[in-house]
Amino acid sequence: MNAVLIALLVLPLLGAALTLAPVFGPDRAVADRRALRLNSVVTGAVFLVSVALAAGFDHGSPARMQATTDVSWIPALHVRFHLGVDGVSLPLIVLTALLTFLCALYSEKRLPGGEARDAAPDEHRPSGQAFVGLFLLLEVGMLATFAVLDLLLFFLAFEIVLIPMYFLIARWGSGAKTPAANRFILYTLLGSAVMLLGFLLIGSKAGTFDMQALAAAHGHGLSHTTQVIAALAIMVGLAVKAPAWPLHSWLPDAHTAAPTVGSVLLAGVLLKMGTYGLVRVLLPVVPDGTATLAPYLGAFAAVGIVYGSLACLALARPGSKGDLKRLIAYSSVGHMGFVLLGIASLTPVGVNGALFANIAHGLITGLLFFVVGALKDRYGTADLDTLSGATGAALYGRAPRIGALLAFAAVASLGLPGLAGFWGELLAMFGAFDPAAGLSRPAFVTYMVLAGLGTLLTAAYLLIVVKRVCMGDPAQPAPVDRLPDLRPYEAVSWTPLAALTLVAGLWPALLLGLSDPAVKHLLGGG
Amino acid sequence: MLAAHTAALGPHSTGQHTVTSLAVANPGSLIQSVDWVAIAPPLIAAVAALAVLVTDLFLPERHKKWLGRLAAAGLALALIALLPLTGWSPRATFCVRNVAAATDTPPVGGPAAAGCSYVADHFALVFQLLALGGALIAALLSMHTVEKERLPGGEYWFLLLSSATGAALLPASRDLATMVIALEVASLPAFALVALRRDGRGAEAALKFFVSSVTATAVMLLGIGFVYAASGSLHLGAVAQGLEHAPGQLKPLAEAGAVLTLVGFAFKVAAVPFHFWVPDTYTGAPLPVAGYLSVVGKAAGLSGLALATTVAFRPYAHTWGLALAVLAAVTMTVGNVGALRQRFDTRYSAVRLLAWSSVGQAGYLLVPLAAAGYAPTGADPLGATAAYALIYGVVNLGAFGVVAAVGRRAGTSVDDFRGLFARNRWTALAMAFFLLCLAGLPPGVIGLFGKVVVFRAAVDAGLGWLAVVMAVNVVVALYYYLLWTARLFTPADPAAVADGAGARLPVSLTATLGLTASAAVVLSVAPQLVLQVAGGSLF
């Protein structure tokens, strides 16, 4: 039993339960304010606990599971309440806690109200209490995904996030929010149901659902056919979540419709659950099956990189009515393609790069969605053509701080050396250049070339976006007259992301030192 | 039990040999020593039914509501009577020795149960818990309905208890004749219950239900006749033996008999293509009766189907295994597609949706049964069906309870649930929880694990294709459950708000919702409570 990791899950759960209790007073506005304050307090406490977890983590042996708890929960199904962190999951847990805390701070000042924010009468507005309850439940699911070490618990955690995210999109979103939310939940549920079948097959053949035991066995006792079938099922399930091309089509709609905090968490954390699952489950548990399927995963990843950047390029073109949030969503498809390519290489270099790119994408895209969400709030739309007008939105002139942050996030996203986006994608391509023994080198080199092409295209569209949004003539007629610059609460919730982007770019060993031993352990099975 | 008597008396009255053996040794083989503790649960329900009927005659009109309390108390007592049976090895009664002697290998029911007509093993106990518990919740639900719709109290409670008696007897019966009797005891009062609502719909629904059900029974009786002719016995274990050693020319007869018998049970489970009665019957019946049929009626059919297939027709395991797998796949698909096609704004759409969804759920319930046909160990996957049926029973009755609470007028539509959260947040939250449990998504954790055990049964048995079909169905079903859930939280029309605001729930409805919701929450925190059923063999 380890109290820290349990507290990490129990705190937000208690917070979510508290929102059901009638403790916020009868007045709507006051109750909402109190609930949102509670949200910040709870997520802040969770973040502190995660920092404590990181501080207490034995950095000398990140391959070892630490802060473990292992008690029987459902003996009939052999489900154990098994928690633990190692160098792979620790950064993701801290990232999750940080992003949720920042989102909670942000929403305290700017509760997303959906489209009816100003028009609807008070009682028709979705309540802050409900928002907080769902938000905290979402946090439970996200943290649990990275903390559990039992296949069925992993599946459970995977499913916990669906309902809160569904309602965040459907109730607090904008535009075609209900179809987007439906599409999101149906896609991901189909994926996770298929993944469950893979888990059950493994459990049926290996006799246990414990990830550590299965990883230690490293595929022994599972026939090649079983491994391939299980790997296929799990890979398809996780690829929906990641998302890998061609299973990504839920993502752009969900991002476009979601409120800002929903987009941030969706891109920053939920997508990582898919790639984390690939590293945590697929690589160590069914290594033979993964090796058989890795070239296909790599191919889909490479296509996804190019496809994502081309889609973004099309959206960034003047006159294409491109939505900025949609554009960033497509750019996520490209970035997650790098992560998948790194994993598919099955080398320590590639997988380390994938994990690094995971974190980097969480920081950078989180920041991008924050900034674009703020723009959408100010302009009332995220339509690139409306924003930029004839010459460009001229943020440098009209709101220089926001413009600078957007430009910063954009160049970080395109992989400028010295910022977080660089290392992960570079290492992923290195991994593809020299894939693990048994994988076809020419194929992976082709993927690497495609990925390289993707980085060029990425640079192209992001620079176009920066040009159209940040530059331009400040004097031209704009959709809104007054454009407030960075507000204090925005500064508070965005600065940590920008700072960490810089830190991770300048000092990659901070993350790689944690993940490398753990990755070698997972790949080697020793 | 009838069969036990005839079988016990048969050799005695016809054969000289038995008479002499009676004189010489072991006279106990002919004296029925009844294990009253073992048969207590259905017996108490039956006695309560008679007590209600008699009390009704002497009770003045203003005290009629005591009948409902009496019925509920009887069911609660019957549930308590299950307790002393739990810790023991299976208790059997109504046994005949000569059947036991004829079997050289112990049948699935265990050596003690070889020639017995009533066995209180874990399988029986779990399904009795479901039947009696479901009936109890339905009774709580009914108290308000009986009063509001002014249904005849004495008849209503008598019929409900009689039907529950049959449903509780069925899982414990171990010969085909007792099973048929139990099934009819469970069904016949149900027809009358459906007809109790005094409008055109009730009568039509009851007639539809009656005609199709009686046809199914007739078909089943014919099948049992064939099986008896081919195997020479009515006891399930002995039927299995007899079918295995049946002479070649009787094989077609035996197979036809098995198929016809299964058709009867498939009707009760509302498996496709015997599901057409479900939506009309549910909408025509009083709401608690619809809930009762969806859980207890289904449990009765399911337990009968499980016994007939896994015990009696064991030699044909691969045949019925495949047949049930196809049946399960078709049933869940048709049920979910039917539910998907429901329009939310029409009258009765809430009950109609629950009816179609119950057809879909019946498909899931059949999956482990089909898996039992493939499992080398025999009956192990049945635990998954039992566990899922228990979970489904709790949450489905809860959902019916909320429909009853929301339905200020007859024919509640799903759109009537708009804005329920604003009007009555706890009812809305309970409904959301029930629907998510039915869909199998957290926070409805227990629904999720219920699905997991069913999936596991399919995967373990190598029925990968069925698992994939079910996965797709779970996603399809999620769509309509989720649309309904979302309705609870969207703003209502101002008119509807004014209509239902401020009304307090009747105590019995509150009790029902409280009971089912807290049971679902407790099970979500500690799924082992119910999933232990799925841990090993039930027999």
PDB file of C-alpha atoms in Angstrom, chain A residues 406-511:
ATOM      1  CA  LEU A 406       1.234  31.828 -30.240  1.00  0.00           C
ATOM      2  CA  ALA A 407       4.381  32.233 -32.285  1.00  0.00           C
ATOM      3  CA  PHE A 408       6.392  30.555 -29.538  1.00  0.00           C
ATOM      4  CA  ALA A 409       4.045  27.580 -29.382  1.00  0.00           C
ATOM      5  CA  ALA A 410       3.984  27.331 -33.165  1.00  0.00           C
ATOM      6  CA  VAL A 411       7.743  27.195 -33.559  1.00  0.00           C
ATOM      7  CA  ALA A 412       7.965  24.759 -30.662  1.00  0.00           C
ATOM      8  CA  SER A 413       5.407  22.614 -32.424  1.00  0.00           C
ATOM      9  CA  LEU A 414       7.303  22.627 -35.693  1.00  0.00           C
ATOM     10  CA  GLY A 415      10.318  21.248 -33.872  1.00  0.00           C
ATOM     11  CA  LEU A 416      12.735  24.144 -33.498  1.00  0.00           C
ATOM     12  CA  PRO A 417      15.881  22.862 -31.784  1.00  0.00           C
ATOM     13  CA  GLY A 418      16.079  24.085 -28.220  1.00  0.00           C
ATOM     14  CA  LEU A 419      12.363  23.655 -27.646  1.00  0.00           C
ATOM     15  CA  ALA A 420      10.488  20.565 -26.538  1.00  0.00           C
ATOM     16  CA  GLY A 421       9.126  19.581 -29.937  1.00  0.00           C
ATOM     17  CA  PHE A 422      12.559  18.915 -31.370  1.00  0.00           C
ATOM     18  CA  TRP A 423      13.950  15.964 -29.424  1.00  0.00           C
ATOM     19  CA  GLY A 424      11.037  13.596 -29.524  1.00  0.00           C
ATOM     20  CA  GLU A 425      10.550  13.742 -33.264  1.00  0.00           C
ATOM     21  CA  LEU A 426      14.264  13.591 -33.949  1.00  0.00           C
ATOM     22  CA  LEU A 427      14.669  10.494 -31.786  1.00  0.00           C
ATOM     23  CA  ALA A 428      11.596   8.884 -33.301  1.00  0.00           C
ATOM     24  CA  MET A 429      13.106   9.328 -36.766  1.00  0.00           C
ATOM     25  CA  PHE A 430      16.435   8.009 -35.505  1.00  0.00           C
ATOM     26  CA  GLY A 431      14.621   4.958 -34.271  1.00  0.00           C
ATOM     27  CA  ALA A 432      13.018   4.470 -37.656  1.00  0.00           C
ATOM     28  CA  PHE A 433      16.390   4.889 -39.377  1.00  0.00           C
ATOM     29  CA  ASP A 434      17.747   1.889 -37.523  1.00  0.00           C
ATOM     30  CA  PRO A 435      14.784  -0.254 -36.498  1.00  0.00           C
ATOM     31  CA  ALA A 436      14.988  -3.286 -34.243  1.00  0.00           C
ATOM     32  CA  ALA A 437      16.390  -6.537 -35.580  1.00  0.00           C
ATOM     33  CA  GLY A 438      13.870  -8.432 -37.658  1.00  0.00           C
ATOM     34  CA  LEU A 439      12.103  -5.350 -38.960  1.00  0.00           C
ATOM     35  CA  SER A 440      12.509  -4.398 -42.589  1.00  0.00           C
ATOM     36  CA  ARG A 441      15.072  -1.612 -42.746  1.00  0.00           C
ATOM     37  CA  PRO A 442      14.086  -0.288 -46.190  1.00  0.00           C
ATOM     38  CA  ALA A 443      10.482   0.035 -45.128  1.00  0.00           C
ATOM     39  CA  PHE A 444      11.362   1.966 -42.002  1.00  0.00           C
ATOM     40  CA  VAL A 445      13.805   4.181 -43.839  1.00  0.00           C
ATOM     41  CA  THR A 446      10.982   5.006 -46.223  1.00  0.00           C
ATOM     42  CA  TYR A 447       8.787   5.879 -43.257  1.00  0.00           C
ATOM     43  CA  MET A 448      11.567   8.057 -41.925  1.00  0.00           C
ATOM     44  CA  VAL A 449      11.814   9.894 -45.222  1.00  0.00           C
ATOM     45  CA  LEU A 450       8.065  10.430 -45.210  1.00  0.00           C
ATOM     46  CA  ALA A 451       8.276  11.683 -41.636  1.00  0.00           C
ATOM     47  CA  GLY A 452      11.042  14.066 -42.671  1.00  0.00           C
ATOM     48  CA  LEU A 453       8.825  15.365 -45.427  1.00  0.00           C
ATOM     49  CA  GLY A 454       6.145  15.750 -42.770  1.00  0.00           C
ATOM     50  CA  THR A 455       8.383  17.982 -40.647  1.00  0.00           C
ATOM     51  CA  LEU A 456       8.901  20.264 -43.633  1.00  0.00           C
ATOM     52  CA  LEU A 457       5.172  20.471 -44.283  1.00  0.00           C
ATOM     53  CA  THR A 458       4.576  21.065 -40.570  1.00  0.00           C
ATOM     54  CA  ALA A 459       6.982  23.948 -40.614  1.00  0.00           C
ATOM     55  CA  ALA A 460       5.239  25.301 -43.692  1.00  0.00           C
ATOM     56  CA  TYR A 461       1.717  25.380 -42.287  1.00  0.00           C
ATOM     57  CA  LEU A 462       2.718  26.622 -38.859  1.00  0.00           C
ATOM     58  CA  LEU A 463       4.647  29.485 -40.379  1.00  0.00           C
ATOM     59  CA  ILE A 464       1.664  30.296 -42.561  1.00  0.00           C
ATOM     60  CA  VAL A 465      -0.518  30.358 -39.447  1.00  0.00           C
ATOM     61  CA  VAL A 466       1.928  32.609 -37.638  1.00  0.00           C
ATOM     62  CA  LYS A 467       2.071  34.890 -40.653  1.00  0.00           C
ATOM     63  CA  ARG A 468      -1.678  35.106 -40.991  1.00  0.00           C
ATOM     64  CA  VAL A 469      -2.484  35.489 -37.315  1.00  0.00           C
ATOM     65  CA  CYS A 470       0.424  37.316 -35.795  1.00  0.00           C
ATOM     66  CA  MET A 471       1.557  39.548 -38.611  1.00  0.00           C
ATOM     67  CA  GLY A 472      -0.377  41.976 -40.730  1.00  0.00           C
ATOM     68  CA  ASP A 473      -1.491  45.538 -40.664  1.00  0.00           C
ATOM     69  CA  PRO A 474      -2.811  46.558 -37.226  1.00  0.00           C
ATOM     70  CA  ALA A 475      -4.747  49.403 -38.798  1.00  0.00           C
ATOM     71  CA  GLN A 476      -6.930  47.274 -41.064  1.00  0.00           C
ATOM     72  CA  PRO A 477     -10.622  46.870 -40.076  1.00  0.00           C
ATOM     73  CA  ALA A 478     -10.906  43.901 -37.677  1.00  0.00           C
ATOM     74  CA  PRO A 479     -13.885  41.820 -36.574  1.00  0.00           C
ATOM     75  CA  VAL A 480     -13.536  43.209 -33.049  1.00  0.00           C
ATOM     76  CA  ASP A 481     -12.462  46.709 -32.170  1.00  0.00           C
ATOM     77  CA  ARG A 482     -10.822  46.127 -28.835  1.00  0.00           C
ATOM     78  CA  LEU A 483      -8.520  43.190 -28.375  1.00  0.00           C
ATOM     79  CA  PRO A 484      -7.463  42.797 -24.752  1.00  0.00           C
ATOM     80  CA  ASP A 485      -3.954  41.437 -24.378  1.00  0.00           C
ATOM     81  CA  LEU A 486      -2.898  38.672 -22.038  1.00  0.00           C
ATOM     82  CA  ARG A 487      -5.049  38.690 -18.908  1.00  0.00           C
ATOM     83  CA  PRO A 488      -3.527  37.749 -15.533  1.00  0.00           C
ATOM     84  CA  TYR A 489      -5.345  34.429 -15.229  1.00  0.00           C
ATOM     85  CA  GLU A 490      -4.277  33.516 -18.735  1.00  0.00           C
ATOM     86  CA  ALA A 491      -0.696  34.371 -17.898  1.00  0.00           C
ATOM     87  CA  VAL A 492      -0.878  32.239 -14.760  1.00  0.00           C
ATOM     88  CA  SER A 493      -2.257  29.213 -16.535  1.00  0.00           C
ATOM     89  CA  TRP A 494      -0.100  29.435 -19.657  1.00  0.00           C
ATOM     90  CA  THR A 495       3.323  30.430 -18.352  1.00  0.00           C
ATOM     91  CA  PRO A 496       4.125  27.040 -16.791  1.00  0.00           C
ATOM     92  CA  LEU A 497       3.519  25.348 -20.121  1.00  0.00           C
ATOM     93  CA  ALA A 498       5.744  27.777 -21.993  1.00  0.00           C
ATOM     94  CA  ALA A 499       8.459  27.481 -19.359  1.00  0.00           C
ATOM     95  CA  LEU A 500       8.357  23.683 -19.375  1.00  0.00           C
ATOM     96  CA  THR A 501       8.507  23.670 -23.165  1.00  0.00           C
ATOM     97  CA  LEU A 502      11.728  25.581 -22.913  1.00  0.00           C
ATOM     98  CA  VAL A 503      13.103  23.429 -20.088  1.00  0.00           C
ATOM     99  CA  ALA A 504      12.332  20.185 -21.864  1.00  0.00           C
ATOM    100  CA  GLY A 505      13.951  21.524 -25.007  1.00  0.00           C
ATOM    101  CA  LEU A 506      17.126  22.664 -23.305  1.00  0.00           C
ATOM    102  CA  TRP A 507      17.476  19.795 -20.861  1.00  0.00           C
ATOM    103  CA  PRO A 508      16.014  16.692 -22.499  1.00  0.00           C
ATOM    104  CA  ALA A 509      18.018  14.429 -20.189  1.00  0.00           C
ATOM    105  CA  LEU A 510      15.540  15.306 -17.459  1.00  0.00           C
ATOM    106  CA  LEU A 511      12.910  13.194 -19.184  1.00  0.00           C
TER     107      LEU A 511
END
